[in-house]
CSV table of C-alpha atoms in Angstrom, one decimal:
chain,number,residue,atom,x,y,z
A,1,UNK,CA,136.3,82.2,20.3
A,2,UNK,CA,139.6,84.1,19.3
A,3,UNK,CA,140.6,81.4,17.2
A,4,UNK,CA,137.2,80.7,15.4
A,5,UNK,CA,137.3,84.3,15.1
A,6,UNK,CA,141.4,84.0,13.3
A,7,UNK,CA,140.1,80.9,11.2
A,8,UNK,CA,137.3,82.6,9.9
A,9,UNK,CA,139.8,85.9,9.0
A,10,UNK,CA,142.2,83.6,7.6
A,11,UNK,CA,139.7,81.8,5.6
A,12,UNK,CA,138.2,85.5,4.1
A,13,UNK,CA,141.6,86.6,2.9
A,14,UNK,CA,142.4,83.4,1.4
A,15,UNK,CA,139.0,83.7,-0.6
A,16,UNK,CA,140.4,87.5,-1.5
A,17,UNK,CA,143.8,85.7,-2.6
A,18,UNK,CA,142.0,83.4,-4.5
A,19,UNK,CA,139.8,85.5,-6.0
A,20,UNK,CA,142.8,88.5,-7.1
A,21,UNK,CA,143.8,85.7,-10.2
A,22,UNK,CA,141.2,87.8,-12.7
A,23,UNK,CA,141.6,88.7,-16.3
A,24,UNK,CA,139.8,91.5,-18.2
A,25,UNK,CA,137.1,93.1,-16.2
A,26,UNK,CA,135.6,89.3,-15.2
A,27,UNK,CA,136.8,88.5,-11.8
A,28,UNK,CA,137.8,84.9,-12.2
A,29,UNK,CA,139.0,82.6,-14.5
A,30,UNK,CA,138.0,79.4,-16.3
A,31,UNK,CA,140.2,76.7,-17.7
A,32,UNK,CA,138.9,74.5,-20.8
A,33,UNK,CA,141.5,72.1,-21.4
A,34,UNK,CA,142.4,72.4,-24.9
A,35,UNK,CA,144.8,70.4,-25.6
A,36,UNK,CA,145.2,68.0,-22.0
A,37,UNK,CA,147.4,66.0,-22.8
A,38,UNK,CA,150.0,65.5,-20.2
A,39,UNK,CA,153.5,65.0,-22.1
A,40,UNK,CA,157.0,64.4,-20.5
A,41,UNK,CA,160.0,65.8,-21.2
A,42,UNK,CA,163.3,65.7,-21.3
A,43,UNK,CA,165.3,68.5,-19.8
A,44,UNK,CA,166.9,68.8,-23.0
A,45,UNK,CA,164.5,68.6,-25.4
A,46,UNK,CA,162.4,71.4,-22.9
A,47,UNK,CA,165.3,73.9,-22.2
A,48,UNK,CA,164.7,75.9,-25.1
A,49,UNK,CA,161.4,76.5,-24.0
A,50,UNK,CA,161.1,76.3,-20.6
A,51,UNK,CA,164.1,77.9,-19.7
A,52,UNK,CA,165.1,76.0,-16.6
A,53,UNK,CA,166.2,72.6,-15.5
A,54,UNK,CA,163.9,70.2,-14.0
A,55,UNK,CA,165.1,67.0,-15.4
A,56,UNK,CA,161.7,65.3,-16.3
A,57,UNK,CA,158.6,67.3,-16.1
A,58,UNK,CA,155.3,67.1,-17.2
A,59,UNK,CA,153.8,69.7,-19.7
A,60,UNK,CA,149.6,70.1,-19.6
A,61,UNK,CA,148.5,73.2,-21.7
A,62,UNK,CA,145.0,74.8,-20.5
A,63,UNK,CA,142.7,76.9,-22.4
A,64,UNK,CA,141.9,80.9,-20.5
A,65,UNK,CA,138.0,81.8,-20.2
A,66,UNK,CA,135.9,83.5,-17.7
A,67,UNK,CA,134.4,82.4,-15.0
A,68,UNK,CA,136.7,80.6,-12.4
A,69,UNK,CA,139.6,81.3,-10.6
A,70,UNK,CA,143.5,80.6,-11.2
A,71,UNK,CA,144.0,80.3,-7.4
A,72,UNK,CA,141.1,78.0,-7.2
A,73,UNK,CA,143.5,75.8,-9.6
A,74,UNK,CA,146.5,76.4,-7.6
A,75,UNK,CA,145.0,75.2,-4.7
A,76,UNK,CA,143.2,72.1,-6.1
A,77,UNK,CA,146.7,71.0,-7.3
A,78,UNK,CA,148.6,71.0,-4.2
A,79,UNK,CA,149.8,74.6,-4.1
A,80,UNK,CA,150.3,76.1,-0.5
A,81,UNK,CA,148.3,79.6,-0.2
A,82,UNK,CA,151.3,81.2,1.4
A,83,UNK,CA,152.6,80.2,-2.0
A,84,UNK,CA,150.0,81.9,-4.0
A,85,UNK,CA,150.3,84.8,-1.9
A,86,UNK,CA,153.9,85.2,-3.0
A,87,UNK,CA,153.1,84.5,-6.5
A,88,UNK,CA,150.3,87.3,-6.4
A,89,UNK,CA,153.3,90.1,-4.8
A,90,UNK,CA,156.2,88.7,-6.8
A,91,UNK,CA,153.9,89.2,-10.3
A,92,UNK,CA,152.7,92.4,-9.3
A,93,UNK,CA,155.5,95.1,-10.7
A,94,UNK,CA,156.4,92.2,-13.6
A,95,UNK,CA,153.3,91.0,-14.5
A,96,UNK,CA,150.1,91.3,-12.9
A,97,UNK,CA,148.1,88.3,-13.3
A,98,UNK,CA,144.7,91.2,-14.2
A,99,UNK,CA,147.2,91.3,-17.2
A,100,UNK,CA,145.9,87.7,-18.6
A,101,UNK,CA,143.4,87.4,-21.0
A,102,UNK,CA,140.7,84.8,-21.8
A,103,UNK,CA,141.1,83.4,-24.9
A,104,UNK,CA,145.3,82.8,-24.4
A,105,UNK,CA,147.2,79.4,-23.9
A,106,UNK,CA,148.6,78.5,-19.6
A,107,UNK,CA,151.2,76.2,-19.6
A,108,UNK,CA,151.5,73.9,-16.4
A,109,UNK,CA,154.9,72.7,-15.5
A,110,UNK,CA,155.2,69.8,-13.0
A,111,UNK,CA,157.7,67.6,-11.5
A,112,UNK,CA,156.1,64.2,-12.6
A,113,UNK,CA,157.9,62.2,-8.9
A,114,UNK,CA,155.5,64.4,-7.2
A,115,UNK,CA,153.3,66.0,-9.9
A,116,UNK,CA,153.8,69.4,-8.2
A,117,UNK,CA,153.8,72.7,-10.1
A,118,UNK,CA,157.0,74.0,-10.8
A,119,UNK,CA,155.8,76.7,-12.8
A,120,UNK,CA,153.3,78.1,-14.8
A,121,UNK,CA,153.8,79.8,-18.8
A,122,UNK,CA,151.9,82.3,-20.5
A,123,UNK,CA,152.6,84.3,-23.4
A,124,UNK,CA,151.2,87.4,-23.7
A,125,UNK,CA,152.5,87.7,-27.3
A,126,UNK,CA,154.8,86.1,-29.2
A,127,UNK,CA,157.9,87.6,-28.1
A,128,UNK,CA,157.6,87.1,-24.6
A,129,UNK,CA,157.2,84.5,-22.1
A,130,UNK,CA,155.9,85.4,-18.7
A,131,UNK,CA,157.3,82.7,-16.1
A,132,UNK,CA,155.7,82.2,-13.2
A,133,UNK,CA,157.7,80.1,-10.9
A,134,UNK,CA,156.5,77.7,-8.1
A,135,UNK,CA,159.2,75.5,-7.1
A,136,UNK,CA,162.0,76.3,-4.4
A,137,UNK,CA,162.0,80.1,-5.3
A,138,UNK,CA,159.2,81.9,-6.2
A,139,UNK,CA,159.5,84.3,-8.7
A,140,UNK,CA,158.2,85.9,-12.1
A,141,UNK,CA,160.8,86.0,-15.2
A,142,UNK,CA,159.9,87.6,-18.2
A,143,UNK,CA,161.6,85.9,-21.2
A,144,UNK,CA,162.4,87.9,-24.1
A,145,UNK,CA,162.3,85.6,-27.3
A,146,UNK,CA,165.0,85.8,-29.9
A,147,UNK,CA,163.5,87.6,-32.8
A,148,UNK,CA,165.7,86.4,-36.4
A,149,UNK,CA,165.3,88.9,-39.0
A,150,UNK,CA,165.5,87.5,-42.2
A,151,UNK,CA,166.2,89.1,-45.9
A,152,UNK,CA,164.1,87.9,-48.2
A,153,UNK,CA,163.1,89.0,-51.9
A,154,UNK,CA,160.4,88.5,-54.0
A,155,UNK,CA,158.9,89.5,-57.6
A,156,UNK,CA,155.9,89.3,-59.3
A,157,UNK,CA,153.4,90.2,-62.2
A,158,UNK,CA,150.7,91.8,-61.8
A,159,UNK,CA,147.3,90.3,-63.9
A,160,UNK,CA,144.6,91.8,-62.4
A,161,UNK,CA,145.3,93.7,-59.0
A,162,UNK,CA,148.2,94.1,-56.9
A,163,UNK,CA,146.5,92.4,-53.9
A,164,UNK,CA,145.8,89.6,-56.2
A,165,UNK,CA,149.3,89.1,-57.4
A,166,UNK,CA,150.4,89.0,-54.0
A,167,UNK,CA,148.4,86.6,-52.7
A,168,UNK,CA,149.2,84.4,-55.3
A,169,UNK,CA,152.3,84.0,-54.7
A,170,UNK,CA,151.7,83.9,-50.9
A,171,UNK,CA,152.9,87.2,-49.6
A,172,UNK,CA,152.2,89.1,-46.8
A,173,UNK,CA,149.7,91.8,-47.1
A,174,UNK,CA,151.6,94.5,-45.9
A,175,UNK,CA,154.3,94.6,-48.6
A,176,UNK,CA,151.1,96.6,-49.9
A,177,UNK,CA,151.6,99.4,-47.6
A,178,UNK,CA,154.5,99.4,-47.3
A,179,UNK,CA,155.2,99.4,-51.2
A,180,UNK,CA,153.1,102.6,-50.9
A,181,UNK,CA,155.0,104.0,-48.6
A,182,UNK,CA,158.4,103.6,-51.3
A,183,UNK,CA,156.8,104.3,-54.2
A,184,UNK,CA,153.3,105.9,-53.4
A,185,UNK,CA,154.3,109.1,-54.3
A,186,UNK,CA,155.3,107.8,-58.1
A,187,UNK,CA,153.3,105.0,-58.9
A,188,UNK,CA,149.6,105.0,-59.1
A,189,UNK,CA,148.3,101.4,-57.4
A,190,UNK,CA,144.5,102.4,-58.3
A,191,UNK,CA,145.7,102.2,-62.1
A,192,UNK,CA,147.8,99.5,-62.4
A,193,UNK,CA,148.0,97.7,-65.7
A,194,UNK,CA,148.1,94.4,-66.7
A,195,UNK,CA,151.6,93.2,-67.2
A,196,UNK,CA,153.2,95.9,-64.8
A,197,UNK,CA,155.7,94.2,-62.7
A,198,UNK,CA,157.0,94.3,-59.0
A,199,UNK,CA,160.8,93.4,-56.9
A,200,UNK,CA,160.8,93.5,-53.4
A,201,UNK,CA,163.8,93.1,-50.7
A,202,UNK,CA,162.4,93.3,-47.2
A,203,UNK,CA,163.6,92.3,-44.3
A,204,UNK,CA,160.9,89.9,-42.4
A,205,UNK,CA,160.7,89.0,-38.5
A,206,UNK,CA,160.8,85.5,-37.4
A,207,UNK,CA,160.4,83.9,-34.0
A,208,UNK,CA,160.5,80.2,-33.1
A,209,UNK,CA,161.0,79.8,-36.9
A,210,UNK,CA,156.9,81.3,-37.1
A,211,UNK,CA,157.0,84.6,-39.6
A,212,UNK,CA,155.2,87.6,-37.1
A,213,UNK,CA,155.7,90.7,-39.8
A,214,UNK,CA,157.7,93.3,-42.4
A,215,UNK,CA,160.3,94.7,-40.1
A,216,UNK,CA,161.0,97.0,-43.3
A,217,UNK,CA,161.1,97.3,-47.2
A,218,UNK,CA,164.9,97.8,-48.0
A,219,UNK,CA,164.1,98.4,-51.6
A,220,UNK,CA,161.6,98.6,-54.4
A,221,UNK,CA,161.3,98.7,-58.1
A,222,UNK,CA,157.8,99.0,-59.9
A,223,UNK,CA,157.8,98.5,-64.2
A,224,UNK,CA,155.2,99.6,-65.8
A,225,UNK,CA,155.5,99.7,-69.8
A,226,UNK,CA,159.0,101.1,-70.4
A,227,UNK,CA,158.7,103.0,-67.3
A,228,UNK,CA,160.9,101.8,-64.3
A,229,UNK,CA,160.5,103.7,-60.8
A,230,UNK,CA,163.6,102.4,-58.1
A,231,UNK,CA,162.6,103.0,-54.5
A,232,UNK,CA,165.7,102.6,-51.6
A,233,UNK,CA,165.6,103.2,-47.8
A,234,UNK,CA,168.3,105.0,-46.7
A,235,UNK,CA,169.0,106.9,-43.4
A,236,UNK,CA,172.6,109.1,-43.3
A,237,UNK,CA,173.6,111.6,-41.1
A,238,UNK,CA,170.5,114.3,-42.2
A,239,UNK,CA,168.7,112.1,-44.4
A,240,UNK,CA,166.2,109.2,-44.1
A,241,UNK,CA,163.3,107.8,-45.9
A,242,UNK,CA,163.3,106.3,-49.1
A,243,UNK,CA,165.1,107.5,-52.6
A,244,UNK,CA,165.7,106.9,-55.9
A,245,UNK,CA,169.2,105.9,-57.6
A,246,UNK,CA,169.5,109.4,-58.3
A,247,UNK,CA,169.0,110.4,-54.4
A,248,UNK,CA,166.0,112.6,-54.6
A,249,UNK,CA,163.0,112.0,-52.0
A,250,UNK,CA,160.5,109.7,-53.4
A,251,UNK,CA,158.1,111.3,-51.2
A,252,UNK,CA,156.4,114.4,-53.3
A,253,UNK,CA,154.7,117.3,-52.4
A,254,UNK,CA,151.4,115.8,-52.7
A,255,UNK,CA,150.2,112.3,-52.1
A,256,UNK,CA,148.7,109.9,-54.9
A,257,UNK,CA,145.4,109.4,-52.9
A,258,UNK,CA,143.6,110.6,-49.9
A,259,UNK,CA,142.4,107.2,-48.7
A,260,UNK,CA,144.9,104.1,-48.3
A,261,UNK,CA,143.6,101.1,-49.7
A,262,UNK,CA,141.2,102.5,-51.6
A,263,UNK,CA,140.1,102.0,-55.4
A,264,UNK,CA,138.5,104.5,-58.0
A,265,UNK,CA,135.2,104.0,-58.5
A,266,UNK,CA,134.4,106.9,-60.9
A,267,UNK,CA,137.4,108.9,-62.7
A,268,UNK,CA,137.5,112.7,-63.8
A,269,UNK,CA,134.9,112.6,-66.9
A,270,UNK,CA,133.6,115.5,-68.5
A,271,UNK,CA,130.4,113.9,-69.8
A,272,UNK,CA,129.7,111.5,-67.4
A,273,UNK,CA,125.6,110.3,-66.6
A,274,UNK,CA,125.1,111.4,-63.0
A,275,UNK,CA,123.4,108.4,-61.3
A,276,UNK,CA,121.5,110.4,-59.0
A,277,UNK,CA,120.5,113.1,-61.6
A,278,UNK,CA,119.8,110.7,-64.2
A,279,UNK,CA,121.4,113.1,-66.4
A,280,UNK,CA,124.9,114.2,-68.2
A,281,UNK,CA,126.6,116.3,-65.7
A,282,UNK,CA,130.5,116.8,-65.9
A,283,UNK,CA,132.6,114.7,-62.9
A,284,UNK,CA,135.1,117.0,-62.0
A,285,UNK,CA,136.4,115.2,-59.1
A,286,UNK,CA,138.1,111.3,-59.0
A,287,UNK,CA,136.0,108.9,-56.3
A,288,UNK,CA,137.9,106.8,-54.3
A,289,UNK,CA,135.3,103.9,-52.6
A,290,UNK,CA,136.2,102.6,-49.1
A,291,UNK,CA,134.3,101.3,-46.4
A,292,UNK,CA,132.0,104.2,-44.6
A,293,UNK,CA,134.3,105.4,-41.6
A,294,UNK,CA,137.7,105.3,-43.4
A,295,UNK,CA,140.1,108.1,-42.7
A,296,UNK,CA,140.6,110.8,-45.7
A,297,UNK,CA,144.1,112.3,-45.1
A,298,UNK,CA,145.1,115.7,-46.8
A,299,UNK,CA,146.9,115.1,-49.9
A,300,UNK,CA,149.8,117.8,-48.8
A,301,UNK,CA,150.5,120.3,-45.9
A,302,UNK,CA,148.1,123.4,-46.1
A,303,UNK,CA,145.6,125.7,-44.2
A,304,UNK,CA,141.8,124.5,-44.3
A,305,UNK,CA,140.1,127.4,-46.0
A,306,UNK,CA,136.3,125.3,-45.9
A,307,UNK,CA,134.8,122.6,-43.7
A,308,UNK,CA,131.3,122.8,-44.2
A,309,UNK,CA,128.0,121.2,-45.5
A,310,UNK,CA,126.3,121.8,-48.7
A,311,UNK,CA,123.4,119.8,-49.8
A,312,UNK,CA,125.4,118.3,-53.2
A,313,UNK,CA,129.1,118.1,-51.9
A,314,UNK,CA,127.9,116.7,-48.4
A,315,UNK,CA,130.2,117.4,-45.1
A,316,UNK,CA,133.0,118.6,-47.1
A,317,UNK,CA,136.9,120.1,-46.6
A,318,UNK,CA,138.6,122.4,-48.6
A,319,UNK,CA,142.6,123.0,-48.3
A,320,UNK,CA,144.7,125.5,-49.8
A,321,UNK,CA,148.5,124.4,-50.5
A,322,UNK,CA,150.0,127.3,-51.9
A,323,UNK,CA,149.4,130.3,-54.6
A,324,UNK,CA,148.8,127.3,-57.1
A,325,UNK,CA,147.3,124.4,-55.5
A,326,UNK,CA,143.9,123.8,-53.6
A,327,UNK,CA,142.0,120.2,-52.8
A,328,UNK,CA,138.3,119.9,-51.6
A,329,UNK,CA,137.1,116.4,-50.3
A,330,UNK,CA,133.0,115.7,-50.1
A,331,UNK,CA,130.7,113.1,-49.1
A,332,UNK,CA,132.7,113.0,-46.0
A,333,UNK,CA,130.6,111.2,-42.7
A,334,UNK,CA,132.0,113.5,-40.4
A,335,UNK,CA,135.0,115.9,-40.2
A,336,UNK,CA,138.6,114.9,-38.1
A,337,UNK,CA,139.4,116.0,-34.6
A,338,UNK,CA,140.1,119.6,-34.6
A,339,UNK,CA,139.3,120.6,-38.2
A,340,UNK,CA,138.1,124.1,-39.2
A,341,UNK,CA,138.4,127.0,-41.1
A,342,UNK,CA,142.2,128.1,-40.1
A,343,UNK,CA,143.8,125.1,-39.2
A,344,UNK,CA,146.8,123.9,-40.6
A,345,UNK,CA,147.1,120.5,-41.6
A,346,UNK,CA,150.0,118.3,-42.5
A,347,UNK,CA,150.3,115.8,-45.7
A,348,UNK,CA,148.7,112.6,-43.9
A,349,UNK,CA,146.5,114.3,-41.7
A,350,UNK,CA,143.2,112.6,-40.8
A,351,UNK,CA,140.7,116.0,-42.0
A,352,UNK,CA,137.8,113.8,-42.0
A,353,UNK,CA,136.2,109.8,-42.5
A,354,UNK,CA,134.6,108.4,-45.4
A,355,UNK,CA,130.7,108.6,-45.9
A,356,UNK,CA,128.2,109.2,-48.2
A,357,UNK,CA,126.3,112.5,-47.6
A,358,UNK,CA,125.2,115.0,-50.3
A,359,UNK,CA,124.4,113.9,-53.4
A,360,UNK,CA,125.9,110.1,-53.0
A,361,UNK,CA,124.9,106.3,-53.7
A,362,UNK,CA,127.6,105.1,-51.8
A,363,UNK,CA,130.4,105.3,-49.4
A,364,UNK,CA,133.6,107.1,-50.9
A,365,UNK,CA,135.1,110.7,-51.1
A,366,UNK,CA,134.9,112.6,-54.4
A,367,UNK,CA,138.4,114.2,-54.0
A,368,UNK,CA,138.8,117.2,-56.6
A,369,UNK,CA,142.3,119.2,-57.0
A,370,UNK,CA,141.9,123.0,-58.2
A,371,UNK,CA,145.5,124.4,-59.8
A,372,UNK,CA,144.8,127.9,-60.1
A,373,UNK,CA,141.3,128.6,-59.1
A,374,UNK,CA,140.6,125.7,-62.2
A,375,UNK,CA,139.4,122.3,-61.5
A,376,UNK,CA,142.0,120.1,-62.9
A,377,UNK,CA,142.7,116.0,-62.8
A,378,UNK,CA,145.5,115.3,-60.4
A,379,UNK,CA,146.6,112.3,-62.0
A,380,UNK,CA,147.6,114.0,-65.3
A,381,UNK,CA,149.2,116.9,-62.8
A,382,UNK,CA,153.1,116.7,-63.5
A,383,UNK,CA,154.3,117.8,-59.9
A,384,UNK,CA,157.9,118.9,-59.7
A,385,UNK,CA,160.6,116.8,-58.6
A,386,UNK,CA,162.1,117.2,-55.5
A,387,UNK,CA,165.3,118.2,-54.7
A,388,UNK,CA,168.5,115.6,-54.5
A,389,UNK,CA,170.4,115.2,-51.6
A,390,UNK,CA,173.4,117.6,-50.6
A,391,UNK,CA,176.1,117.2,-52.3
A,392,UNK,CA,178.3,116.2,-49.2
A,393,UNK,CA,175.6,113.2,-48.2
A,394,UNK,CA,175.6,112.2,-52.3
A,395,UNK,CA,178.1,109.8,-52.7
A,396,UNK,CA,177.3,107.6,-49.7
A,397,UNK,CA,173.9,106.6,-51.4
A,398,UNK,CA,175.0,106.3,-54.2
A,399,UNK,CA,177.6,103.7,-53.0
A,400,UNK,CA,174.7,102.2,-51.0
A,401,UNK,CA,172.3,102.7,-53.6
A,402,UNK,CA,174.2,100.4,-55.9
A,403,UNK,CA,174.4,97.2,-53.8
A,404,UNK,CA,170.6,97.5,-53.6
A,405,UNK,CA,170.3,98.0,-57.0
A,406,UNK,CA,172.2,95.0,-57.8
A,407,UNK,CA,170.2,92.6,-55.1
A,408,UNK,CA,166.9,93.8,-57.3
A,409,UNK,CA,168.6,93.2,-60.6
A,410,UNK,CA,168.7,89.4,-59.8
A,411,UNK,CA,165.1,89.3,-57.9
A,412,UNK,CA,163.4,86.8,-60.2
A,413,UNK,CA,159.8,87.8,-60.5
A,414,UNK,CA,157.1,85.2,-60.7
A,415,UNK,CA,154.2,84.8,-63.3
A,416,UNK,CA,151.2,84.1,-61.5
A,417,UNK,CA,148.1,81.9,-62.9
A,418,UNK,CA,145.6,83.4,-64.6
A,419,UNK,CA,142.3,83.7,-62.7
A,420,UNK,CA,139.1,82.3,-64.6
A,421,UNK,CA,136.8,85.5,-64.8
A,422,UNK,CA,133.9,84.4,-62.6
A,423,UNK,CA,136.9,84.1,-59.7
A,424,UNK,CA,137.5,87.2,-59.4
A,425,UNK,CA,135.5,89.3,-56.7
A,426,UNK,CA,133.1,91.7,-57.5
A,427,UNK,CA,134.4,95.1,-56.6
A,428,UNK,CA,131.9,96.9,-58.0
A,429,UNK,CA,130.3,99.9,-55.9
A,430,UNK,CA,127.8,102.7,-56.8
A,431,UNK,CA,129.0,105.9,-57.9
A,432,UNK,CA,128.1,109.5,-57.0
């Protein structure tokens, strides 16, 4: 009776061992063999990858879903419990197995004498590998991929948008921001002309030879007309960010635009035909359209002097910079965390998220920019330039400055093809 008694205990807590293998909030896993294909191996050919020596193993990649249980597999594949006991302990300060996800790739490692598992492989992400070791020693390593960064260059034209330009010629989407970042405060992207032109050196992450993303833009040089705006990232003892070749800040004391990614949808326009009013009623404000829900950030550091609802303006914000400068943004859906009257903001804040209350046919925000109690448009606003570095921290730019300079003097920029008109997407959005 004892024993029955032990077999059935034994048998319970090898059903709570079994069951413990769970990703996400599902308590088991499935495996859809996605690619089964068993495939042997060299040792050397596998080393690279599998990081230990077996000699000749077999490789079977399985697909992660819900609704089984990686024990369950274990044990159906010759795995001793005790062993899958250890597995469970040894994982849990590394990598607890609740930490895989359905959806991911599990390698299976076995020793084709015997077709035992060695091992098992997951990657999490793709600069890690999570081993999970089966053979003589049972363990969990976490392998930390070599990540190669790469410097790379590239120039373009643009014919119809930015985003356009770069896609033509195959570049990744975030050179966008983080060509706003260098030069946002200098060069308008929501007016760019046809014919303006772009060089880029950026430094680009690569892991098993696979590009994963911008580690960072080392420089930047936007032409527009006869107009030629330089854009380095430096960092010296007290000064980082980027610069021009002259060393002043290239970030301004007011941002370009209070939505990333955004495009105007209705300029400042004195005699404009309301589409709600059905009548001439001057725009005093610039509309930038973005999906409903898209964070407005304030244009520069301030107090919030308004945040309120009027039936015209909507849920709206007012800031006040200084003695000279005041912004107001409407139509917003709802205001950011913490904002009210009082509050002090910084330039970048989130003060509220795109909507389309008040008087408005669409999402955007009307952004309008008072200089001195007047309504005024903030693109033709000539802001002051900052001030240049010390002159103690001067001269190393400038000798760094010039080697960048030079690397974007010989980026050869590429004409894309012209789009047939009926290719290009329609943008277009109602106005307020």
């Amino acid at each position: 009776m004892a024993r029955t008694k032990i077999t059935r205990y034994a048998i319970s807590m090898l059903f709570v061992l079994l069951t413990a293998f769970a990703i996400d909030s599902a308590k088991s896993l499935h495996f859809l063999s996605s690619r089964n294909q068993e495939q042997a191996c060299q040792f050397d050919d596998c080393h690279k990858y599998l990081h230990w020596d077996l000699g000749i193993v077999g490789i079977e990649t399985l697909k992660l879903r819900p609704n089984d249980v990686l024990g369950q597999l274990l044990s159906n594949r010759g795995v001793e419990y005790f062993k899958i006991n250890q597995l469970i302990e040894a994982a849990k300060s590394i990598f607890p197995f609740r930490s895989i996800r359905a959806g991911k790739d599990l390698t299976i490692v076995s020793d084709l004498a015997d077709s035992s598992i060695q091992a098992l492989v997951y990657e999490p992400d793709p600069y890690r590998q999570i081993l999970f070791h089966l053979d003589d020693s049972v363990r969990v390593e976490v392998i930390n991929k070599d990540v190669e960064v790469r410097t790379e260059t590239a120039g373009g034209v643009i014919n119809q948008s930015l985003w356009v330009s770069m896609s033509d010629l195959g570049l990744p989407m975030e050179l966008i921001a983080s060509m706003e970042n260098a030069l946002g405060w200098s060069v308008d992207f929501y007016h760019v002309q046809k014919g303006d032109a772009f060089q880029l050196i950026y430094e680009r992450k690569y892991v098993d030879g696979q590009p994963l993303g911008i580690q960072k833009l080392v420089g930047a040089r936007y032409t527009s007309g006869n107009t030629v705006y330089n854009s380095i990232l430096y960092k010296g003892s007290d000064y980082e960010g980027y610069f021009d070749l002259e060393g002043r800040p290239m970030k301004k004391a007011f941002l370009k635009s209070p939505v990333e990614y955004a495009r105007i949808s209705s300029g400042f326009n004195m005699t404009r035909f309301h589409p709600i009013l059905k009548r001439v009623k001057a725009h005093l404000g610039t509309d930038y359209a973005a999906p409903c829900g898209t964070p407005i950030r304030a244009v520069a550091d301030g107090r919030i002097t308004a945040a309120s609802y009027t039936s015209g303006n909507g849920n709206f914000v007012k800031i006040k910079h200084d003695k000279t400068y005041d912004t107001q943004y409407l139509h917003m859906s709802r205001f950011g965390p913490g904002i009210h009257p009082g509050v002090l903001v910084k330039q970048g804040q989130t003060i509220g998220y795109i909507g389309q209350t008040g008087l408005a046919t669409g999402c955007h925000v009307c952004f309008r920019f008072w200089k001195n109690g007047k309504q005024v448009n903030p693109i033709n606003e000539k802001m002051p330039p900052p001030a240049a570095m010390d002159l103690n921290q001067l001269p190393g730019y400038l000798e760094y400055s010039k080697g960048i300079k030079e690397m974007l003097d010989k980026v050869i920029i590429s004409i894309p093809a012209e789009h047939p008109v009926d290719e290009v997407p329609d943008e277009s959005l109602p106005n307020s």
